[in-house]
PDB file of C-alpha atoms in Angstrom:
ATOM      1  CA  VAL H1017     -10.580   3.739 -36.699  1.00 43.00           C
ATOM      2  CA  HIS H1018     -10.241   1.130 -33.973  1.00 46.00           C
ATOM      3  CA  SER H1019     -12.452   3.176 -31.609  1.00 46.00           C
ATOM      4  CA  GLU H1020     -15.165   3.484 -34.264  1.00 50.00           C
ATOM      5  CA  LEU H1021     -14.916  -0.237 -34.873  1.00 45.00           C
ATOM      6  CA  ALA H1022     -15.325  -0.986 -31.172  1.00 47.00           C
ATOM      7  CA  THR H1023     -18.353   1.308 -30.853  1.00 50.00           C
ATOM      8  CA  GLU H1024     -20.047  -0.085 -33.927  1.00 49.00           C
ATOM      9  CA  CYS H1025     -19.435  -3.663 -32.878  1.00 44.00           C
ATOM     10  CA  ALA H1026     -20.796  -3.124 -29.360  1.00 48.00           C
ATOM     11  CA  THR H1027     -23.899  -1.385 -30.754  1.00 50.00           C
ATOM     12  CA  MET H1028     -24.680  -4.030 -33.335  1.00 43.00           C
ATOM     13  CA  ALA H1029     -24.225  -6.954 -30.945  1.00 44.00           C
ATOM     14  CA  THR H1030     -27.470  -6.506 -29.031  1.00 45.00           C
ATOM     15  CA  ASP H1031     -28.620  -9.989 -29.946  1.00 46.00           C
ATOM     16  CA  ARG H1032     -25.474 -12.130 -30.133  1.00 45.00           C
ATOM     17  CA  ARG H1033     -27.314 -15.265 -31.156  1.00 40.00           C
ATOM     18  CA  ALA H1034     -28.849 -13.663 -34.223  1.00 47.00           C
ATOM     19  CA  GLU H1035     -25.742 -12.014 -35.624  1.00 47.00           C
ATOM     20  CA  SER H1036     -25.677 -11.121 -39.312  1.00 51.00           C
ATOM     21  CA  PRO H1037     -22.575 -11.914 -41.411  1.00 54.00           C
ATOM     22  CA  ASN H1038     -21.644  -8.193 -41.260  1.00 62.00           C
ATOM     23  CA  VAL H1039     -21.744  -8.185 -37.449  1.00 58.00           C
ATOM     24  CA  GLU H1040     -19.738 -11.397 -37.335  1.00 69.00           C
ATOM     25  CA  GLY H1041     -17.122  -9.790 -39.539  1.00 69.00           C
ATOM     26  CA  LEU H1042     -16.929  -6.722 -37.348  1.00 71.00           C
ATOM     27  CA  SER H1043     -16.660  -8.905 -34.250  1.00 78.00           C
ATOM     28  CA  ALA H1044     -13.814 -10.904 -35.756  1.00 82.00           C
ATOM     29  CA  ALA H1045     -12.042  -7.702 -36.790  1.00 86.00           C
ATOM     30  CA  LEU H1046     -12.461  -6.215 -33.313  1.00 86.00           C
ATOM     31  CA  LEU H1047     -11.151  -9.367 -31.620  1.00 90.00           C
ATOM     32  CA  ASP H1048      -8.193  -9.497 -34.004  1.00 90.00           C
ATOM     33  CA  SER H1049      -7.332  -5.849 -33.280  1.00 91.00           C
ATOM     34  CA  VAL H1050      -6.993  -6.468 -29.527  1.00 93.00           C
ATOM     35  CA  THR H1051      -5.234  -9.840 -29.633  1.00 95.00           C
ATOM     36  CA  CYS H1052      -1.469  -9.666 -29.290  1.00 95.00           C
ATOM     37  CA  PRO H1053       0.183 -11.408 -32.300  1.00 94.00           C
ATOM     38  CA  ILE H1054       2.916 -12.714 -29.993  1.00 94.00           C
ATOM     39  CA  SER H1055       1.092 -13.896 -26.855  1.00 92.00           C
ATOM     40  CA  LEU H1056      -2.170 -14.611 -28.725  1.00 92.00           C
ATOM     41  CA  ALA H1057      -4.009 -13.208 -25.688  1.00 94.00           C
ATOM     42  CA  LEU H1058      -6.091 -10.078 -25.223  1.00 96.00           C
ATOM     43  CA  VAL H1059      -3.823  -7.081 -24.646  1.00 97.00           C
ATOM     44  CA  VAL H1060      -3.775  -5.891 -21.035  1.00 97.00           C
ATOM     45  CA  ASP H1061      -1.110  -3.176 -21.276  1.00 97.00           C
ATOM     46  CA  PRO H1062      -1.377  -2.373 -24.997  1.00 97.00           C
ATOM     47  CA  VAL H1063       1.186  -0.523 -27.095  1.00 97.00           C
ATOM     48  CA  VAL H1064       1.321   0.219 -30.814  1.00 96.00           C
ATOM     49  CA  ALA H1065       4.501  -0.735 -32.679  1.00 96.00           C
ATOM     50  CA  GLU H1066       5.861   0.925 -35.801  1.00 94.00           C
ATOM     51  CA  ASP H1067       4.116  -1.690 -37.960  1.00 95.00           C
ATOM     52  CA  GLY H1068       0.782  -0.230 -36.813  1.00 94.00           C
ATOM     53  CA  TRP H1069      -0.337  -3.298 -34.854  1.00 95.00           C
ATOM     54  CA  THR H1070      -1.245  -3.434 -31.172  1.00 96.00           C
ATOM     55  CA  TYR H1071       0.817  -5.662 -28.880  1.00 96.00           C
ATOM     56  CA  GLU H1072       1.096  -6.588 -25.232  1.00 96.00           C
ATOM     57  CA  ARG H1073       3.850  -4.340 -23.886  1.00 96.00           C
ATOM     58  CA  GLU H1074       5.877  -7.071 -22.174  1.00 94.00           C
ATOM     59  CA  ALA H1075       5.670  -9.395 -25.195  1.00 94.00           C
ATOM     60  CA  ILE H1076       6.786  -6.857 -27.820  1.00 95.00           C
ATOM     61  CA  GLU H1077       9.543  -5.518 -25.550  1.00 95.00           C
ATOM     62  CA  ARG H1078      10.959  -9.042 -25.302  1.00 93.00           C
ATOM     63  CA  TRP H1079      10.683  -9.375 -29.091  1.00 93.00           C
ATOM     64  CA  LEU H1080      12.626  -6.155 -29.671  1.00 92.00           C
ATOM     65  CA  LYS H1081      15.277  -6.788 -27.035  1.00 90.00           C
ATOM     66  CA  ASP H1082      18.896  -7.263 -28.165  1.00 77.00           C
ATOM     67  CA  LYS H1083      18.089  -7.364 -31.882  1.00 81.00           C
ATOM     68  CA  ASP H1084      20.058  -5.393 -34.462  1.00 81.00           C
ATOM     69  CA  VAL H1085      17.430  -5.910 -37.153  1.00 86.00           C
ATOM     70  CA  VAL H1086      13.795  -6.162 -36.140  1.00 90.00           C
ATOM     71  CA  ASN H1087      10.980  -7.613 -38.210  1.00 93.00           C
ATOM     72  CA  SER H1088       7.317  -7.224 -37.416  1.00 94.00           C
ATOM     73  CA  PRO H1089       5.858 -10.259 -35.616  1.00 93.00           C
ATOM     74  CA  ARG H1090       2.692  -9.688 -37.612  1.00 93.00           C
ATOM     75  CA  THR H1091       3.951  -8.940 -41.142  1.00 92.00           C
ATOM     76  CA  ASN H1092       7.581 -10.058 -40.972  1.00 92.00           C
ATOM     77  CA  GLU H1093       8.515  -6.730 -42.546  1.00 94.00           C
ATOM     78  CA  PRO H1094      11.360  -4.613 -41.094  1.00 93.00           C
ATOM     79  CA  MET H1095      10.271  -2.112 -38.470  1.00 93.00           C
ATOM     80  CA  GLY H1096      11.807   0.262 -35.948  1.00 92.00           C
ATOM     81  CA  PRO H1097      11.892  -0.241 -32.159  1.00 92.00           C
ATOM     82  CA  ARG H1098       9.635   2.656 -31.181  1.00 93.00           C
ATOM     83  CA  LEU H1099       6.504   1.817 -29.145  1.00 95.00           C
ATOM     84  CA  LEU H1100       3.584   4.100 -28.394  1.00 96.00           C
ATOM     85  CA  LYS H1101       0.997   3.609 -25.669  1.00 94.00           C
ATOM     86  CA  SER H1102      -2.334   2.608 -27.154  1.00 93.00           C
ATOM     87  CA  GLY H1103      -4.873   5.188 -26.117  1.00 88.00           C
ATOM     88  CA  ASP H1104      -7.938   3.065 -26.861  1.00 92.00           C
ATOM     89  CA  GLY H1105      -6.591  -0.491 -26.681  1.00 94.00           C
ATOM     90  CA  ARG H1106      -8.173  -1.370 -23.352  1.00 95.00           C
ATOM     91  CA  THR H1107     -11.435   0.305 -24.397  1.00 94.00           C
ATOM     92  CA  ARG H1108     -11.562  -1.945 -27.463  1.00 93.00           C
ATOM     93  CA  VAL H1109     -10.952  -5.011 -25.291  1.00 95.00           C
ATOM     94  CA  LEU H1110     -13.839  -4.059 -23.015  1.00 94.00           C
ATOM     95  CA  ALA H1111     -16.073  -3.508 -26.056  1.00 91.00           C
ATOM     96  CA  ALA H1112     -15.137  -6.966 -27.327  1.00 91.00           C
ATOM     97  CA  ILE H1113     -15.898  -8.554 -23.956  1.00 93.00           C
ATOM     98  CA  GLU H1114     -19.207  -6.736 -23.558  1.00 90.00           C
ATOM     99  CA  SER H1115     -20.295  -7.569 -27.100  1.00 87.00           C
ATOM    100  CA  GLY H1116     -19.822 -11.269 -26.393  1.00 89.00           C
ATOM    101  CA  VAL H1117     -17.127 -12.003 -28.979  1.00 89.00           C
ATOM    102  CA  VAL H1118     -14.682 -13.028 -26.230  1.00 92.00           C
ATOM    103  CA  ASP H1119     -15.164 -16.389 -24.523  1.00 92.00           C
ATOM    104  CA  ASP H1120     -15.634 -16.442 -20.748  1.00 94.00           C
ATOM    105  CA  GLU H1121     -12.221 -17.937 -19.962  1.00 92.00           C
ATOM    106  CA  ALA H1122     -10.381 -15.268 -21.983  1.00 93.00           C
ATOM    107  CA  ALA H1123     -12.493 -12.482 -20.456  1.00 95.00           C
ATOM    108  CA  SER H1124     -11.784 -13.796 -16.956  1.00 94.00           C
ATOM    109  CA  ALA H1125      -8.048 -14.004 -17.656  1.00 94.00           C
ATOM    110  CA  TRP H1126      -7.983 -10.417 -18.982  1.00 96.00           C
ATOM    111  CA  HIS H1127      -9.718  -8.973 -15.921  1.00 96.00           C
ATOM    112  CA  CYS H1128      -7.441 -10.941 -13.599  1.00 95.00           C
ATOM    113  CA  ALA H1129      -4.299  -9.835 -15.461  1.00 95.00           C
ATOM    114  CA  THR H1130      -5.528  -6.227 -15.313  1.00 97.00           C
ATOM    115  CA  ALA H1131      -5.979  -6.517 -11.547  1.00 96.00           C
ATOM    116  CA  ARG H1132      -2.445  -7.854 -11.097  1.00 94.00           C
ATOM    117  CA  LEU H1133      -0.915  -4.958 -13.029  1.00 95.00           C
ATOM    118  CA  GLN H1134      -2.976  -2.461 -11.040  1.00 95.00           C
ATOM    119  CA  ILE H1135      -1.876  -4.044  -7.770  1.00 94.00           C
ATOM    120  CA  ASP H1136       1.749  -3.805  -8.920  1.00 92.00           C
ATOM    121  CA  GLY H1137       1.246  -0.185 -10.005  1.00 93.00           C
ATOM    122  CA  ALA H1138       1.949  -0.891 -13.693  1.00 93.00           C
ATOM    123  CA  LEU H1139      -1.583   0.218 -14.618  1.00 95.00           C
ATOM    124  CA  PRO H1140      -3.574   3.103 -13.074  1.00 94.00           C
ATOM    125  CA  GLY H1141      -6.629   2.472 -10.942  1.00 94.00           C
ATOM    126  CA  GLY H1142      -5.239   1.329  -7.614  1.00 93.00           C
ATOM    127  CA  LEU H1143      -6.503  -1.393  -5.317  1.00 94.00           C
ATOM    128  CA  ALA H1144     -10.180  -0.447  -5.530  1.00 94.00           C
ATOM    129  CA  SER H1145     -10.215  -0.887  -9.306  1.00 96.00           C
ATOM    130  CA  ALA H1146      -8.132  -4.058  -9.012  1.00 96.00           C
ATOM    131  CA  ARG H1147     -10.686  -5.648  -6.696  1.00 96.00           C
ATOM    132  CA  ASP H1148     -13.490  -4.704  -9.088  1.00 96.00           C
ATOM    133  CA  HIS H1149     -11.652  -6.418 -11.958  1.00 96.00           C
ATOM    134  CA  LEU H1150     -11.137  -9.549  -9.836  1.00 96.00           C
ATOM    135  CA  GLU H1151     -14.844  -9.709  -9.031  1.00 96.00           C
ATOM    136  CA  ARG H1152     -15.689  -9.290 -12.713  1.00 96.00           C
ATOM    137  CA  SER H1153     -13.163 -12.007 -13.510  1.00 95.00           C
ATOM    138  CA  SER H1154     -14.971 -14.389 -11.157  1.00 94.00           C
ATOM    139  CA  SER H1155     -18.279 -13.615 -12.851  1.00 95.00           C
ATOM    140  CA  PHE H1156     -16.889 -15.073 -16.100  1.00 94.00           C
ATOM    141  CA  SER H1157     -14.859 -18.001 -14.814  1.00 91.00           C
ATOM    142  CA  GLN H1158     -13.350 -19.265 -11.568  1.00 87.00           C
ATOM    143  CA  SER H1159      -9.592 -19.711 -11.229  1.00 86.00           C
ATOM    144  CA  PHE H1160      -7.228 -20.437  -8.357  1.00 85.00           C
ATOM    145  CA  GLU H1161      -5.258 -17.248  -9.048  1.00 88.00           C
ATOM    146  CA  ASN H1162      -8.356 -15.079  -9.016  1.00 88.00           C
ATOM    147  CA  GLU H1163      -9.774 -16.626  -5.861  1.00 89.00           C
ATOM    148  CA  MET H1164      -6.471 -16.281  -4.000  1.00 89.00           C
ATOM    149  CA  LEU H1165      -6.207 -12.581  -4.845  1.00 92.00           C
ATOM    150  CA  LEU H1166      -9.794 -11.959  -3.781  1.00 93.00           C
ATOM    151  CA  GLU H1167      -9.117 -13.783  -0.517  1.00 91.00           C
ATOM    152  CA  ALA H1168      -6.112 -11.501   0.006  1.00 91.00           C
ATOM    153  CA  PHE H1169      -8.403  -8.481  -0.346  1.00 93.00           C
ATOM    154  CA  LYS H1170     -10.796  -9.969   2.205  1.00 91.00           C
ATOM    155  CA  ALA H1171      -7.903 -10.588   4.603  1.00 88.00           C
ATOM    156  CA  ARG H1172      -6.785  -6.979   4.155  1.00 87.00           C
ATOM    157  CA  GLU H1173     -10.289  -5.769   4.957  1.00 90.00           C
ATOM    158  CA  ARG H1174     -10.449  -7.939   8.096  1.00 88.00           C
ATOM    159  CA  GLN H1175      -7.056  -6.597   9.155  1.00 85.00           C
ATOM    160  CA  GLU H1176      -8.140  -2.981   8.715  1.00 85.00           C
ATOM    161  CA  ASN H1177     -11.301  -3.629  10.757  1.00 87.00           C
ATOM    162  CA  LEU H1178      -9.220  -5.284  13.480  1.00 88.00           C
ATOM    163  CA  ILE H1179      -6.933  -2.262  13.743  1.00 83.00           C
ATOM    164  CA  LYS H1180      -9.934   0.079  13.921  1.00 84.00           C
ATOM    165  CA  SER H1181     -11.354  -1.990  16.783  1.00 87.00           C
ATOM    166  CA  ALA H1182      -7.972  -2.021  18.503  1.00 85.00           C
ATOM    167  CA  ALA H1183      -7.844   1.786  18.325  1.00 83.00           C
ATOM    168  CA  ALA H1184     -10.824   1.968  20.679  1.00 81.00           C
ATOM    169  CA  ALA H1185      -8.736   0.158  23.305  1.00 81.00           C
ATOM    170  CA  ASP H1186      -5.604   2.226  22.581  1.00 81.00           C
ATOM    171  CA  LEU H1187      -3.959  -0.875  21.083  1.00 85.00           C
ATOM    172  CA  GLU H1188      -3.805   0.274  17.476  1.00 80.00           C
ATOM    173  CA  LYS H1189      -0.034   0.743  17.247  1.00 80.00           C
ATOM    174  CA  THR H1190       0.736  -2.525  19.022  1.00 84.00           C
ATOM    175  CA  THR H1191      -1.775  -4.418  16.883  1.00 83.00           C
ATOM    176  CA  ALA H1192      -0.283  -2.963  13.709  1.00 78.00           C
ATOM    177  CA  ARG H1193       3.148  -4.162  14.801  1.00 80.00           C
ATOM    178  CA  ILE H1194       1.813  -7.665  15.383  1.00 83.00           C
ATOM    179  CA  LEU H1195       0.256  -7.652  11.931  1.00 78.00           C
ATOM    180  CA  ASP H1196       3.434  -6.106  10.493  1.00 72.00           C
ATOM    181  CA  CYS H1197       1.543  -3.483   8.557  1.00 64.00           C
ATOM    182  CA  PRO H1198       2.023   0.278   8.293  1.00 63.00           C
ATOM    183  CA  LEU H1199      -0.399   2.596  10.020  1.00 61.00           C
ATOM    184  CA  SER H1200      -2.830   4.583   7.911  1.00 67.00           C
ATOM    185  CA  LYS H1201      -2.285   8.339   7.617  1.00 71.00           C
ATOM    186  CA  GLU H1202      -5.077   8.940  10.150  1.00 72.00           C
ATOM    187  CA  SER H1203      -3.578   6.415  12.569  1.00 69.00           C
ATOM    188  CA  ALA H1204      -0.090   7.837  12.160  1.00 67.00           C
ATOM    189  CA  GLU H1205      -1.443  11.308  12.927  1.00 70.00           C
ATOM    190  CA  ARG H1206      -3.132  10.026  16.097  1.00 70.00           C
ATOM    191  CA  ALA H1207       0.133   8.393  17.150  1.00 65.00           C
ATOM    192  CA  ARG H1208       2.045  11.634  16.504  1.00 64.00           C
ATOM    193  CA  LYS H1209      -0.408  13.630  18.638  1.00 68.00           C
ATOM    194  CA  LYS H1210      -0.109  11.062  21.416  1.00 62.00           C
ATOM    195  CA  VAL H1211       3.664  11.501  21.386  1.00 56.00           C
ATOM    196  CA  GLN H1212       3.229  15.279  21.573  1.00 59.00           C
ATOM    197  CA  ASN H1213       0.899  14.913  24.545  1.00 60.00           C
ATOM    198  CA  LEU H1214       3.407  12.691  26.321  1.00 53.00           C
ATOM    199  CA  LEU H1215       6.171  15.209  25.762  1.00 52.00           C
ATOM    200  CA  SER H1216       3.914  18.049  26.870  1.00 52.00           C
ATOM    201  CA  ALA H1217       3.146  16.258  30.146  1.00 50.00           C
ATOM    202  CA  HIS H1218       6.868  16.125  30.920  1.00 47.00           C
ATOM    203  CA  GLN H1219       7.876  19.482  29.456  1.00 45.00           C
ATOM    204  CA  ARG H1220       8.717  21.055  32.836  1.00 45.00           C
ATOM    205  CA  LEU H1221      11.041  18.135  33.548  1.00 54.00           C
ATOM    206  CA  VAL H1222      13.368  19.229  30.822  1.00 61.00           C
ATOM    207  CA  VAL H1223      16.857  18.002  30.153  1.00 65.00           C
ATOM    208  CA  GLY H1224      19.373  19.775  32.391  1.00 73.00           C
ATOM    209  CA  ARG H1225      17.030  20.289  35.356  1.00 74.00           C
ATOM    210  CA  ARG H1226      18.376  19.345  38.771  1.00 79.00           C
ATOM    211  CA  ILE H1227      16.306  16.913  40.847  1.00 75.00           C
ATOM    212  CA  GLU H1228      16.423  15.180  44.201  1.00 76.00           C
ATOM    213  CA  VAL H1229      14.986  11.827  45.131  1.00 72.00           C
ATOM    214  CA  GLU H1230      14.185  10.462  48.570  1.00 70.00           C
ATOM    215  CA  TRP H1231      14.745   6.745  49.179  1.00 67.00           C
ATOM    216  CA  ASP H1232      13.425   4.878  52.181  1.00 62.00           C
ATOM    217  CA  ASP H1233      16.307   2.792  53.523  1.00 64.00           C
ATOM    218  CA  HIS H1234      14.598   0.633  56.179  1.00 70.00           C
ATOM    219  CA  GLY H1235      12.888   3.657  57.710  1.00 68.00           C
ATOM    220  CA  ASN H1236      15.853   5.935  57.265  1.00 74.00           C
ATOM    221  CA  PRO H1237      15.314   8.393  54.417  1.00 73.00           C
ATOM    222  CA  LYS H1238      18.245   9.019  52.122  1.00 74.00           C
ATOM    223  CA  TYR H1239      18.506  11.788  49.559  1.00 75.00           C
ATOM    224  CA  TYR H1240      20.244  11.629  46.200  1.00 77.00           C
ATOM    225  CA  SER H1241      20.564  14.538  43.822  1.00 82.00           C
ATOM    226  CA  GLY H1242      21.247  14.458  40.112  1.00 84.00           C
ATOM    227  CA  THR H1243      20.460  15.904  36.683  1.00 83.00           C
ATOM    228  CA  ILE H1244      17.901  14.977  34.032  1.00 80.00           C
ATOM    229  CA  ALA H1245      20.274  13.886  31.279  1.00 80.00           C
ATOM    230  CA  ALA H1246      17.710  12.897  28.638  1.00 77.00           C
ATOM    231  CA  TYR H1247      14.125  11.881  27.984  1.00 66.00           C
ATOM    232  CA  THR H1248      13.037   9.129  25.591  1.00 66.00           C
ATOM    233  CA  LEU H1249       9.598   7.647  24.988  1.00 55.00           C
ATOM    234  CA  GLU H1250      10.940   4.120  25.342  1.00 61.00           C
ATOM    235  CA  TYR H1251      12.705   4.513  28.697  1.00 65.00           C
ATOM    236  CA  GLY H1252      11.405   7.792  30.105  1.00 68.00           C
ATOM    237  CA  HIS H1253      13.698  10.137  32.068  1.00 72.00           C
ATOM    238  CA  HIS H1254      17.417   9.355  32.229  1.00 78.00           C
ATOM    239  CA  ILE H1255      18.784  10.583  35.566  1.00 81.00           C
ATOM    240  CA  GLN H1256      22.521  11.070  36.024  1.00 84.00           C
ATOM    241  CA  TYR H1257      23.166  11.061  39.780  1.00 83.00           C
ATOM    242  CA  ASP H1258      25.982  13.034  41.317  1.00 87.00           C
ATOM    243  CA  ASN H1259      27.552   9.796  42.597  1.00 85.00           C
ATOM    244  CA  GLY H1260      27.975   8.586  39.017  1.00 84.00           C
ATOM    245  CA  ASP H1261      24.960   6.244  38.850  1.00 83.00           C
ATOM    246  CA  LEU H1262      22.582   6.415  35.894  1.00 81.00           C
ATOM    247  CA  SER H1263      18.922   5.370  36.156  1.00 79.00           C
ATOM    248  CA  THR H1264      15.844   5.596  33.969  1.00 76.00           C
ATOM    249  CA  TYR H1265      12.240   6.169  35.074  1.00 68.00           C
ATOM    250  CA  LYS H1266       9.176   5.773  32.887  1.00 60.00           C
ATOM    251  CA  ASN H1267       7.101   7.878  35.267  1.00 56.00           C
ATOM    252  CA  LEU H1268       8.692  10.280  37.722  1.00 58.00           C
ATOM    253  CA  MET H1269       5.299  10.787  39.388  1.00 49.00           C
ATOM    254  CA  ALA H1270       5.603   7.283  40.784  1.00 46.00           C
ATOM    255  CA  LYS H1271       8.740   8.301  42.669  1.00 50.00           C
ATOM    256  CA  ASN H1272       9.298  10.838  45.438  1.00 57.00           C
ATOM    257  CA  PHE H1273      11.258  13.310  43.333  1.00 59.00           C
ATOM    258  CA  ARG H1274      11.794  16.990  44.017  1.00 60.00           C
ATOM    259  CA  ILE H1275      12.821  19.432  41.336  1.00 55.00           C
ATOM    260  CA  LEU H1276      15.750  21.580  42.404  1.00 56.00           C
ATOM    261  CA  THR H1277      16.765  24.995  41.153  1.00 44.00           C
ATOM    262  CA  GLY H1278      20.544  25.336  41.087  1.00 39.00           C
ATOM    263  CA  SER H1279      20.813  26.708  44.644  1.00 34.00           C
ATOM    264  CA  GLY H1280      17.790  25.370  46.498  1.00 34.00           C
ATOM    265  CA  ASP H1281      14.406  23.693  46.520  1.00 35.00           C
ATOM    266  CA  VAL H1282      11.384  24.856  44.605  1.00 33.00           C
ATOM    267  CA  PRO H1283       8.015  25.189  46.405  1.00 33.00           C
ATOM    268  CA  SER H1284       6.497  21.912  47.667  1.00 32.00           C
ATOM    269  CA  SER H1285       3.780  22.153  45.000  1.00 33.00           C
ATOM    270  CA  ASP H1286       6.488  21.327  42.467  1.00 33.00           C
ATOM    271  CA  ILE H1287       7.259  17.953  44.021  1.00 30.00           C
ATOM    272  CA  VAL H1288       6.599  15.419  41.253  1.00 32.00           C
TER     273      VAL H1288
END
């Protein structure tokens, strides 16, 4: 019945300024059907109570909370606590807004409230739909809340563009840390592949391999042998020397290391 009412009202309201008494009656009935009797505002997350009336979910839940005997806010008659999601409540609100029976301030507030619930995940639609509702809210009336949320979306867009630009200079991960934001799935995948490539480049220098390093001590070369104890991306290779010392090297290629096989040297081509 409510859906038919919404459709009929929207169809008959082509010329709002020349409304007939019948159209005015339908408009009033439509507006009344989507106005919460408790909050007296257009329903954003509508539910139907056992009295048959549509309410704002948060408002009717507060009304029902911690009460042994519940009376209908609309009729004052006893009713049960069961609430059902209104399948067409939001559609009726949109029909009322589009037919012009809702003033601009109320229409703006409804779109803004819808966006907030979508941002919080309480209503479906996600961020894209939330931004659309905020823009529609601004088209009816300006408010500080609406403008701040739209500015937040613009800041998010600038941030995403900055990270994309940083990726070209291989600074994406560092930039994301500065901005304290998570990487996108695509960015995370690129970072994972980069880690794999780093590990692949060092795969022959595996944990447990014996190595030898030559140090130049004022023109006198000295040799120290040890074992690769570990490898981490943050510190590189962890070398446990036979004399008990422990050192880390981000890049063994920058040092004069020689890989040893348990009993002797490997060919000179394996010097890393």
